[in-house]
Coordinates of C-alpha atoms in Angstrom, one line a residue:
Chain A
X1 CA -27.5 19.1 2.8
X2 CA -26.8 15.2 2.4
X3 CA -26.0 13.3 5.4
X4 CA -24.4 9.6 5.3
X5 CA -22.5 7.4 7.6
X6 CA -19.5 6.7 4.9
X7 CA -18.5 9.0 2.0
X8 CA -16.4 7.0 -0.2
X9 CA -14.6 9.4 -2.8
X10 CA -13.4 7.6 -6.1
X11 CA -15.0 4.3 -7.4
X12 CA -12.0 2.4 -9.0
X13 CA -11.3 -0.7 -7.0
X14 CA -10.1 0.5 -3.6
X15 CA -13.5 2.7 -3.4
X16 CA -15.2 -0.3 -4.5
X17 CA -14.1 -2.6 -2.3
X18 CA -14.2 0.1 0.6
X19 CA -17.8 0.7 -0.1
X20 CA -18.9 -3.0 -0.4
X21 CA -17.5 -4.0 2.8
X22 CA -18.9 -0.8 4.7
X23 CA -22.2 -1.7 3.3
X24 CA -22.1 -5.6 4.0
X25 CA -21.7 -4.4 7.6
X26 CA -24.9 -2.3 7.7
X27 CA -23.3 1.4 7.1
X28 CA -25.1 3.7 4.9
X29 CA -22.8 4.5 2.1
X30 CA -22.3 7.2 -0.5
X31 CA -19.9 6.8 -3.3
X32 CA -19.0 9.5 -5.7
X33 CA -16.8 9.8 -8.7
X34 CA -15.9 11.9 -11.2
X35 CA -16.1 9.6 -14.2
X36 CA -19.5 8.6 -16.3
X37 CA -18.7 5.2 -15.3
X38 CA -17.8 3.6 -11.8
X39 CA -14.8 1.0 -11.8
X40 CA -11.7 3.2 -12.4
X41 CA -9.3 2.0 -14.7
X42 CA -10.5 -1.9 -14.3
X43 CA -12.6 -1.2 -17.6
X44 CA -9.6 -0.5 -19.4
X45 CA -8.1 -4.0 -18.3
X46 CA -8.8 -6.1 -21.0
X47 CA -6.1 -8.5 -20.0
X48 CA -6.8 -11.4 -17.3
X49 CA -5.3 -10.3 -14.0
X50 CA -2.4 -11.6 -11.9
X51 CA -2.9 -12.5 -7.9
X52 CA -4.7 -14.9 -6.1
X53 CA -7.6 -17.1 -7.9
X54 CA -9.6 -17.3 -4.5
X55 CA -10.2 -13.7 -5.4
X56 CA -10.4 -12.6 -9.2
X57 CA -7.2 -13.5 -10.7
X58 CA -7.3 -14.9 -14.4
X59 CA -10.4 -12.7 -14.7
X60 CA -9.9 -9.9 -17.1
X61 CA -10.1 -6.5 -15.5
X62 CA -13.6 -5.2 -17.2
X63 CA -15.2 -8.3 -15.7
X64 CA -13.8 -7.8 -12.3
X65 CA -15.1 -4.3 -12.6
X66 CA -18.8 -5.8 -13.4
X67 CA -18.8 -8.2 -10.3
X68 CA -17.6 -5.3 -7.9
X69 CA -20.4 -3.0 -9.3
X70 CA -23.2 -5.9 -9.0
X71 CA -22.1 -6.2 -5.3
X72 CA -22.2 -2.9 -4.4
X73 CA -25.6 -2.3 -6.0
X74 CA -27.2 -5.4 -4.4
X75 CA -25.5 -4.2 -0.9
X76 CA -27.1 -0.8 -1.3
X77 CA -24.2 1.5 -2.0
X78 CA -25.4 4.9 -3.6
X79 CA -23.3 5.9 -6.4
X80 CA -23.2 9.3 -7.7
X81 CA -21.4 9.3 -11.0
X82 CA -19.9 12.5 -12.9
X83 CA -19.5 14.0 -9.6
X84 CA -16.6 15.8 -7.7
X85 CA -15.9 16.0 -4.2
X86 CA -14.1 19.8 -4.3
X87 CA -12.8 19.8 -1.0
X88 CA -13.6 20.8 2.8
X89 CA -16.3 23.1 4.1
X90 CA -15.7 25.1 7.0
X91 CA -18.3 23.3 9.1
X92 CA -16.6 20.3 8.3
X93 CA -18.9 18.6 5.3
X94 CA -17.5 17.9 2.2
X95 CA -18.5 20.0 -1.1
X96 CA -19.5 17.9 -3.6
X97 CA -20.3 19.0 -7.3
X98 CA -23.1 17.1 -8.8
X99 CA -25.3 18.4 -11.9
X100 CA -23.7 21.7 -11.8
X101 CA -24.4 22.4 -7.9
X102 CA -22.5 22.3 -5.1
X103 CA -23.9 19.9 -2.7
X104 CA -22.6 19.8 0.8
X105 CA -22.4 15.8 2.4
X106 CA -21.9 15.4 6.2
X107 CA -20.3 12.2 7.0
X108 CA -19.2 10.1 10.2
X109 CA -16.3 9.1 8.4
X110 CA -14.4 9.4 4.8
X111 CA -12.5 6.9 2.7
X112 CA -10.6 8.6 0.1
X113 CA -9.8 6.7 -3.0
X114 CA -8.6 9.0 -5.2
X115 CA -5.9 7.1 -7.3
X116 CA -2.9 8.2 -8.8
X117 CA -2.0 10.2 -11.9
X118 CA 0.7 9.7 -14.7
X119 CA 3.8 11.1 -14.6
X120 CA 5.6 13.1 -17.4
X121 CA 8.9 13.1 -18.8
X122 CA 10.3 15.9 -20.8
X123 CA 12.7 16.2 -23.6
X124 CA 12.9 18.1 -26.8
X125 CA 9.8 18.0 -28.9
X126 CA 7.7 16.6 -26.3
X127 CA 4.8 18.9 -26.8
X128 CA 4.5 17.8 -30.3
X129 CA 1.2 16.1 -30.9
X130 CA 1.6 12.6 -30.9
X131 CA 3.5 12.3 -27.2
X132 CA 1.2 11.1 -24.5
X133 CA 1.1 8.9 -21.5
X134 CA 0.5 5.3 -21.8
X135 CA -2.9 5.7 -19.8
X136 CA -4.2 8.1 -22.2
X137 CA -3.6 5.9 -25.4
X138 CA -5.2 3.1 -23.7
X139 CA -8.3 5.1 -22.7
X140 CA -8.6 6.1 -26.6
X141 CA -8.4 2.4 -27.3
X142 CA -10.2 0.6 -24.7
X143 CA -12.8 3.2 -24.0
X144 CA -13.2 5.2 -27.0
X145 CA -12.2 2.3 -29.5
X146 CA -9.6 4.8 -31.3
X147 CA -6.0 3.8 -31.9
X148 CA -3.7 7.0 -30.8
X149 CA -1.2 6.0 -33.3
X150 CA 0.0 3.3 -35.9
X151 CA 4.1 3.1 -35.2
X152 CA 4.7 3.4 -31.7
X153 CA 7.5 3.9 -29.5
X154 CA 6.9 3.0 -25.8
X155 CA 9.0 4.5 -23.2
X156 CA 9.2 2.5 -19.8
X157 CA 9.5 -1.4 -19.0
X158 CA 7.0 -1.6 -15.8
X159 CA 3.9 -3.3 -15.9
X160 CA 1.9 -0.2 -17.4
X161 CA 4.3 -0.1 -20.4
X162 CA 4.2 -3.7 -21.1
X163 CA 0.5 -4.3 -20.6
X164 CA -0.7 -1.0 -23.0
X165 CA 1.9 -2.0 -25.7
X166 CA 0.1 -5.6 -25.7
X167 CA -3.4 -4.1 -25.7
X168 CA -2.3 -1.6 -28.5
X169 CA -0.7 -4.5 -30.6
X170 CA -4.1 -6.6 -30.1
X171 CA -5.8 -3.2 -31.6
X172 CA -3.7 -3.5 -34.8
X173 CA -0.8 -0.8 -33.8
X174 CA 2.8 -1.8 -34.2
X175 CA 5.1 -1.1 -31.2
X176 CA 8.4 -0.1 -32.8
X177 CA 10.3 -0.5 -29.8
X178 CA 10.0 -0.5 -26.0
X179 CA 12.9 1.7 -24.5
X180 CA 13.8 1.4 -20.4
X181 CA 16.3 3.5 -18.9
X182 CA 17.0 0.8 -16.4
X183 CA 19.6 -1.9 -17.0
X184 CA 16.8 -4.5 -17.0
X185 CA 13.1 -4.7 -17.2
X186 CA 11.2 -3.4 -14.5
X187 CA 7.7 -5.1 -14.9
X188 CA 7.0 -8.8 -14.9
X189 CA 9.0 -10.8 -17.2
X190 CA 6.0 -12.6 -18.1
X191 CA 4.6 -9.7 -19.6
X192 CA 7.6 -9.0 -21.5
X193 CA 7.7 -12.3 -22.6
X194 CA 4.3 -11.8 -24.5
X195 CA 5.5 -8.5 -26.4
X196 CA 9.1 -10.1 -27.2
X197 CA 7.5 -13.3 -28.5
X198 CA 5.3 -11.0 -30.9
X199 CA 8.3 -9.4 -32.2
X200 CA 8.7 -6.1 -30.3
X201 CA 12.4 -5.2 -29.5
X202 CA 13.2 -3.7 -26.0
X203 CA 16.1 -1.7 -25.4
X204 CA 17.2 -1.6 -21.9
X205 CA 19.4 1.0 -20.9
X206 CA 17.9 3.2 -23.4
X207 CA 15.7 6.4 -23.4
X208 CA 13.9 8.5 -25.6
X209 CA 16.1 11.9 -26.1
X210 CA 14.1 13.6 -28.6
X211 CA 10.7 14.1 -30.6
X212 CA 10.7 15.0 -34.1
X213 CA 8.5 16.0 -36.8
X214 CA 6.9 19.3 -38.3
X215 CA 3.2 19.7 -36.5
X216 CA 3.1 16.1 -35.1
X217 CA 5.6 13.3 -34.5
X218 CA 7.3 11.7 -37.3
X219 CA 10.4 10.5 -35.7
X220 CA 11.6 9.5 -32.1
X221 CA 15.3 9.4 -31.2
X222 CA 16.7 6.8 -28.8
X223 CA 19.8 6.7 -26.8
X224 CA 21.8 4.5 -24.4
X225 CA 22.5 6.0 -21.2
X226 CA 24.9 5.4 -18.7
X227 CA 24.8 4.2 -15.3
X228 CA 23.4 7.6 -14.0
X229 CA 20.9 7.7 -16.7
X230 CA 22.4 10.7 -19.0
X231 CA 22.2 9.8 -22.6
X232 CA 25.4 8.5 -24.1
X233 CA 26.5 10.8 -26.8
X234 CA 27.2 9.3 -30.3
X235 CA 24.4 6.4 -29.4
X236 CA 21.6 8.1 -30.8
X237 CA 19.3 6.6 -33.4
X238 CA 16.2 7.7 -35.0
X239 CA 13.1 5.7 -35.4
X240 CA 10.1 6.3 -37.8
X241 CA 7.1 6.4 -35.5
X242 CA 3.9 8.6 -35.1
X243 CA 3.6 8.2 -31.4
X244 CA 5.6 8.4 -28.3
X245 CA 4.1 6.7 -25.1
X246 CA 5.3 7.4 -21.8
X247 CA 5.2 4.7 -19.1
X248 CA 7.2 6.2 -16.6
X249 CA 5.3 5.8 -13.1
X250 CA 2.4 7.3 -11.4
X251 CA 1.9 9.5 -8.5
X252 CA -0.9 9.3 -5.7
X253 CA -3.3 12.3 -6.1
X254 CA -3.3 13.7 -2.7
X255 CA -5.1 17.0 -3.1
X256 CA -8.2 16.3 -1.0
X257 CA -6.2 14.3 1.5
X258 CA -3.9 17.2 1.9
X259 CA -7.0 19.6 2.3
X260 CA -8.1 16.9 5.1
X261 CA -5.0 17.9 7.0
X262 CA -3.8 14.1 6.7
X263 CA 0.0 14.1 7.3
X264 CA 2.0 13.1 4.3
X265 CA 5.4 11.5 3.5
X266 CA 7.7 10.6 0.6
X267 CA 8.0 7.1 -0.4
X268 CA 9.6 6.7 -4.3
X269 CA 8.8 3.2 -4.4
X270 CA 5.2 4.1 -3.7
X271 CA 5.3 7.1 -6.5
X272 CA 6.2 9.8 -4.3
X273 CA 4.3 12.2 -1.7
X274 CA 1.5 10.3 -0.3
X275 CA -0.7 10.3 3.1
X276 CA 0.6 8.5 6.0
X277 CA -1.7 5.8 7.1
X278 CA -1.8 3.1 10.1
X279 CA -2.1 -1.0 9.3
X280 CA -6.0 0.0 8.9
X281 CA -5.7 2.6 6.1
X282 CA -6.5 5.3 8.5
X283 CA -4.8 8.5 8.1
X284 CA -3.9 11.1 10.6
X285 CA -7.1 12.5 11.0
X286 CA -8.8 9.6 12.5
X287 CA -12.0 10.5 10.4
X288 CA -10.0 9.9 7.3
X289 CA -9.0 6.7 5.5
X290 CA -7.2 6.6 2.2
X291 CA -6.6 3.2 0.4
X292 CA -5.6 2.4 -3.4
X293 CA -3.1 3.9 -5.4
X294 CA -3.6 7.3 -3.2
X295 CA -1.9 5.5 -0.3
X296 CA 1.1 4.2 -2.4
X297 CA 0.7 3.4 -6.4
X298 CA 0.8 -0.4 -6.3
X299 CA -1.5 -2.5 -8.4
X300 CA -5.3 -3.5 -8.7
X301 CA -5.5 -6.4 -6.3
X302 CA -3.7 -4.4 -3.4
X303 CA -6.1 -1.3 -4.0
X304 CA -9.0 -3.9 -3.6
X305 CA -7.8 -5.3 -0.5
X306 CA -6.9 -1.9 1.1
X307 CA -10.0 -0.8 0.4
X308 CA -11.9 -3.4 1.9
X309 CA -9.9 -3.0 4.9
X310 CA -10.6 0.5 5.2
X311 CA -14.2 0.0 4.7
X312 CA -14.4 -2.5 7.3
X313 CA -12.5 -0.4 10.0
X314 CA -14.6 2.5 9.2
X315 CA -17.9 0.4 9.5
X316 CA -16.8 -0.5 12.8
X317 CA -15.5 2.6 13.9
X318 CA -19.0 3.9 12.9
X319 CA -20.6 1.3 15.5
X320 CA -21.6 -1.5 12.9
X321 CA -19.9 -4.0 14.5
X322 CA -20.4 -7.3 12.4
X323 CA -19.8 -10.9 13.5
X324 CA -16.2 -11.6 12.3
X325 CA -15.3 -7.9 11.5
X326 CA -12.2 -8.6 13.4
X327 CA -11.4 -11.7 11.9
X328 CA -11.9 -10.2 8.1
X329 CA -9.8 -7.5 8.8
X330 CA -7.0 -9.6 10.2
X331 CA -7.2 -11.6 6.8
X332 CA -7.1 -8.5 4.4
X333 CA -3.9 -7.5 6.5
X334 CA -2.6 -11.3 5.4
X335 CA -3.7 -11.1 2.0
X336 CA -2.0 -7.8 1.5
X337 CA 1.2 -9.2 3.2
X338 CA 1.0 -12.1 0.7
X339 CA 0.4 -9.9 -2.3
X340 CA 3.5 -8.0 -1.4
X341 CA 5.6 -10.9 -0.3
X342 CA 7.3 -11.3 -3.5
X343 CA 11.1 -10.5 -4.2
X344 CA 9.7 -8.2 -6.9
X345 CA 7.7 -6.4 -4.4
X346 CA 10.5 -5.8 -1.6
X347 CA 10.9 -2.0 -2.1
X348 CA 7.2 -1.7 -2.4
X349 CA 6.7 -3.3 1.0
X350 CA 9.5 -1.8 2.9
X351 CA 8.2 1.5 1.7
X352 CA 4.4 0.7 3.2
X353 CA 6.3 -0.6 6.3
X354 CA 7.6 2.8 7.0
X355 CA 4.6 4.5 6.2
X356 CA 2.4 2.5 8.5
X357 CA 5.0 2.7 11.3
X358 CA 4.7 6.7 11.2
X359 CA 0.8 6.4 11.1
X360 CA 0.9 3.9 14.1
X361 CA 2.9 6.5 15.9
X362 CA 0.1 9.1 15.1
X363 CA -2.2 7.2 17.2
X364 CA 0.1 6.3 20.4
Chain B
X1 CA 2.3 -44.3 -27.4
X2 CA 0.7 -43.5 -23.8
X3 CA -2.3 -41.9 -23.7
X4 CA -0.6 -38.9 -21.7
X5 CA 2.0 -38.7 -24.1
X6 CA -0.1 -38.3 -27.0
X7 CA -2.1 -35.5 -25.0
X8 CA 0.9 -33.8 -24.3
X9 CA 2.1 -32.1 -20.9
X10 CA 2.1 -28.7 -19.7
X11 CA 5.6 -26.8 -20.1
X12 CA 6.0 -24.1 -17.6
X13 CA 8.1 -21.0 -18.0
X14 CA 7.1 -19.0 -15.4
X15 CA 10.3 -17.3 -14.5
X16 CA 9.6 -14.9 -11.1
X17 CA 8.5 -14.8 -8.0
X18 CA 5.2 -12.6 -8.4
X19 CA 1.8 -12.9 -6.6
X20 CA -0.3 -15.0 -8.8
X21 CA -2.0 -18.6 -8.9
X22 CA -4.7 -19.1 -11.4
X23 CA -2.5 -21.9 -12.6
X24 CA -2.8 -24.2 -9.5
X25 CA -6.4 -22.8 -9.2
X26 CA -7.8 -24.0 -12.6
X27 CA -5.6 -27.2 -12.4
X28 CA -8.0 -30.3 -11.5
X29 CA -5.3 -33.0 -11.4
X30 CA -3.2 -31.5 -8.8
X31 CA 0.0 -31.3 -11.6
X32 CA 0.5 -27.7 -11.1
X33 CA 1.1 -26.6 -7.2
X34 CA 2.3 -23.5 -5.7
X35 CA 4.0 -23.4 -2.1
X36 CA 2.9 -20.0 -1.4
X37 CA 1.1 -17.2 -3.5
X38 CA 4.6 -15.9 -4.7
X39 CA 6.6 -19.1 -4.7
X40 CA 6.9 -20.1 -8.6
X41 CA 4.8 -22.8 -9.7
X42 CA 6.0 -26.7 -9.2
X43 CA 5.0 -29.0 -11.9
X44 CA 4.2 -32.7 -11.0
X45 CA 4.3 -34.3 -14.8
X46 CA 3.0 -37.7 -13.7
X47 CA -0.4 -36.0 -12.8
X48 CA -0.8 -33.9 -16.3
X49 CA -3.4 -35.1 -18.2
X50 CA -3.0 -32.3 -21.0
X51 CA -6.4 -30.5 -20.4
X52 CA -4.9 -27.1 -21.5
X53 CA -6.7 -25.1 -19.0
X54 CA -3.5 -23.6 -17.5
X55 CA -2.5 -22.5 -20.6
X56 CA -5.4 -20.5 -21.3
X57 CA -5.4 -19.4 -17.5
X58 CA -2.1 -18.2 -17.0
X59 CA -2.2 -14.0 -17.3
X60 CA 1.3 -14.2 -18.0
X61 CA 0.9 -16.4 -21.1
X62 CA 3.6 -18.4 -19.7
X63 CA 2.6 -22.1 -19.8
X64 CA 2.5 -23.9 -22.9
X65 CA 1.3 -27.8 -23.9
X66 CA 3.9 -29.6 -25.5
X67 CA 3.3 -32.9 -27.5
X68 CA 6.4 -35.1 -28.3
X69 CA 6.2 -37.0 -31.3
X70 CA 2.8 -35.8 -32.3
X71 CA 3.8 -37.3 -35.7
X72 CA 6.9 -39.4 -36.5
X73 CA 9.7 -36.4 -36.2
X74 CA 6.9 -33.9 -35.5
X75 CA 6.5 -31.9 -32.0
X76 CA 3.5 -30.3 -31.3
X77 CA 2.9 -26.8 -29.3
X78 CA 0.0 -25.0 -27.9
X79 CA -0.1 -21.4 -26.8
X80 CA -2.5 -18.6 -26.3
X81 CA -2.9 -16.4 -29.0
X82 CA -5.1 -13.3 -28.6
X83 CA -4.8 -11.5 -31.5
X84 CA -6.9 -11.2 -34.6
X85 CA -7.1 -12.3 -37.2
X86 CA -6.8 -16.0 -36.1
X87 CA -5.2 -18.8 -38.0
X88 CA -7.1 -21.6 -39.9
X89 CA -6.4 -25.5 -39.0
X90 CA -4.3 -26.4 -41.8
X91 CA -2.9 -23.2 -42.4
X92 CA 1.4 -22.7 -42.7
X93 CA 2.5 -20.2 -40.8
X94 CA 5.8 -19.1 -39.4
X95 CA 6.7 -20.3 -36.0
X96 CA 9.0 -17.7 -34.0
X97 CA 11.1 -18.1 -31.1
X98 CA 10.7 -16.0 -27.3
X99 CA 12.1 -13.1 -29.1
X100 CA 9.6 -13.2 -31.9
X101 CA 12.5 -14.7 -34.2
X102 CA 11.5 -16.8 -37.3
X103 CA 12.6 -20.6 -36.8
X104 CA 10.7 -22.5 -39.3
X105 CA 7.5 -23.0 -41.1
X106 CA 4.6 -24.9 -39.1
X107 CA 1.1 -26.5 -39.9
X108 CA -1.7 -25.3 -37.5
X109 CA -3.1 -28.3 -36.2
X110 CA -6.0 -26.7 -33.9
X111 CA -7.7 -23.2 -32.9
X112 CA -9.8 -23.9 -29.9
X113 CA -11.8 -21.1 -28.6
X114 CA -14.0 -22.6 -25.8
X115 CA -16.0 -20.4 -23.2
X116 CA -13.7 -21.8 -20.1
X117 CA -10.6 -20.4 -21.9
X118 CA -12.3 -16.7 -21.3
X119 CA -11.6 -15.2 -24.9
X120 CA -8.1 -16.7 -24.9
X121 CA -7.7 -18.7 -28.3
X122 CA -5.2 -21.5 -28.2
X123 CA -3.2 -22.4 -31.2
X124 CA -1.4 -25.6 -31.6
X125 CA 1.6 -25.8 -34.0
X126 CA 3.1 -28.8 -35.6
X127 CA 6.9 -28.3 -36.5
X128 CA 9.8 -30.5 -37.0
X129 CA 10.9 -32.1 -33.5
X130 CA 14.4 -30.0 -33.7
X131 CA 13.0 -26.8 -33.2
X132 CA 11.2 -27.8 -30.0
X133 CA 13.5 -25.7 -27.9
X134 CA 12.9 -22.6 -30.0
X135 CA 9.6 -22.7 -31.3
X136 CA 7.2 -20.5 -28.5
X137 CA 4.6 -18.4 -30.7
X138 CA 3.8 -17.8 -34.5
X139 CA 4.3 -14.5 -36.4
X140 CA 1.1 -12.3 -36.3
X141 CA -1.1 -12.7 -39.3
X142 CA -1.4 -9.1 -40.8
X143 CA -4.8 -7.4 -40.1
X144 CA -7.0 -6.4 -43.3
X145 CA -7.2 -2.4 -43.7
X146 CA -4.5 -1.4 -41.3

């Protein structure tokens, strides 16, 4: 049995932010991640980040991961990689699978930063080899140095679809088209501008209706959709592609949170079902915090700030009251407000407000 | 011709309220400011010295450097370029518009890869001034062996 002050599950930006801030206040932190490398999705992000220049904006994602990992190490955060938190045992400890053995971990507080998983989209032929999620193609390209395909149809114009398109072009693939069912591009227009200048046609009001091929994708059929997102017969068009990538949103990985009996709610703009939390990222279980994409799918900047907030609050709850901890938490909440302050984040912001309202009522 | 005119000035095409401010953070002369993290940047042309730091820093690649009258009848435009292979100075390439459509032939006047640009290369094209409203990028060069 391993005893620690704080167990953080997931070493992406949220988990790293949480571990760093809690360790800074003096808490003994154990950080576990199922991957071979910490950093979550940051290591796949070769583009320069948005956000505040006072933090890491303008820095490339993988460079941010290096900075955060360096800080965590310096602060004495113990990190177990290739390690999975399996669930809760009857005695309140967490079952952690490491090096083929289950080790119980007893922690005063637990921060869940388990991230999100990509949504799929079903259409005739979608099980053919060559249809995969945008994130899978990004992992192939940016982690393993392998192009998933040479002629690609991207489905979805959110930031994931736009950024992965750009990165795959950098790696030498051709993005034959990008389709978006909504009547307008849903990600940042400046990200869209990059691939449009490079000649990628963006078809809004269109979706993929079929993948064709013998044994693998050889053709994608796209069609215009009506205002209820139904394909309009007669508008089908075939594109010669070898790969169809799906960038149609993500949903929070809530399995562990559910096992810890954290109450959940549904917010479409935040990815679907997610654990309710208060303004300090505390779930309805006072010993469990949630942050990052698990607490609502957003982006790396908000994940990092939510993680930091959870880390500071959890450390204080454990009795590590550093000077200015309260000011720090207030500043982080202000920073989160600011990151969600733009017109583009309106639906996410109101969703978050509803989640927090429900979370606060659990503590009245 | 004034020094500023010869060096050119930033051209901002940041069209949405998004939480981002590296342009204002890297600008050493106060030529780009932001009222808040989400506000669109404000440009103060009298303060711009044409240093191009913002062109390389903008994560949206939405800032260009425009040099009017680079040569008689010619305009120059500098933009970020993150593809390989890189063009070479003196090479003739196809200048394209915001949708990647060919506009005209252009000569590559500069290819700059400074450490401060953090792996973003800045390419400068020179082309007939009449195309200044259209030209924003160049047709990408073919990768060998792909």
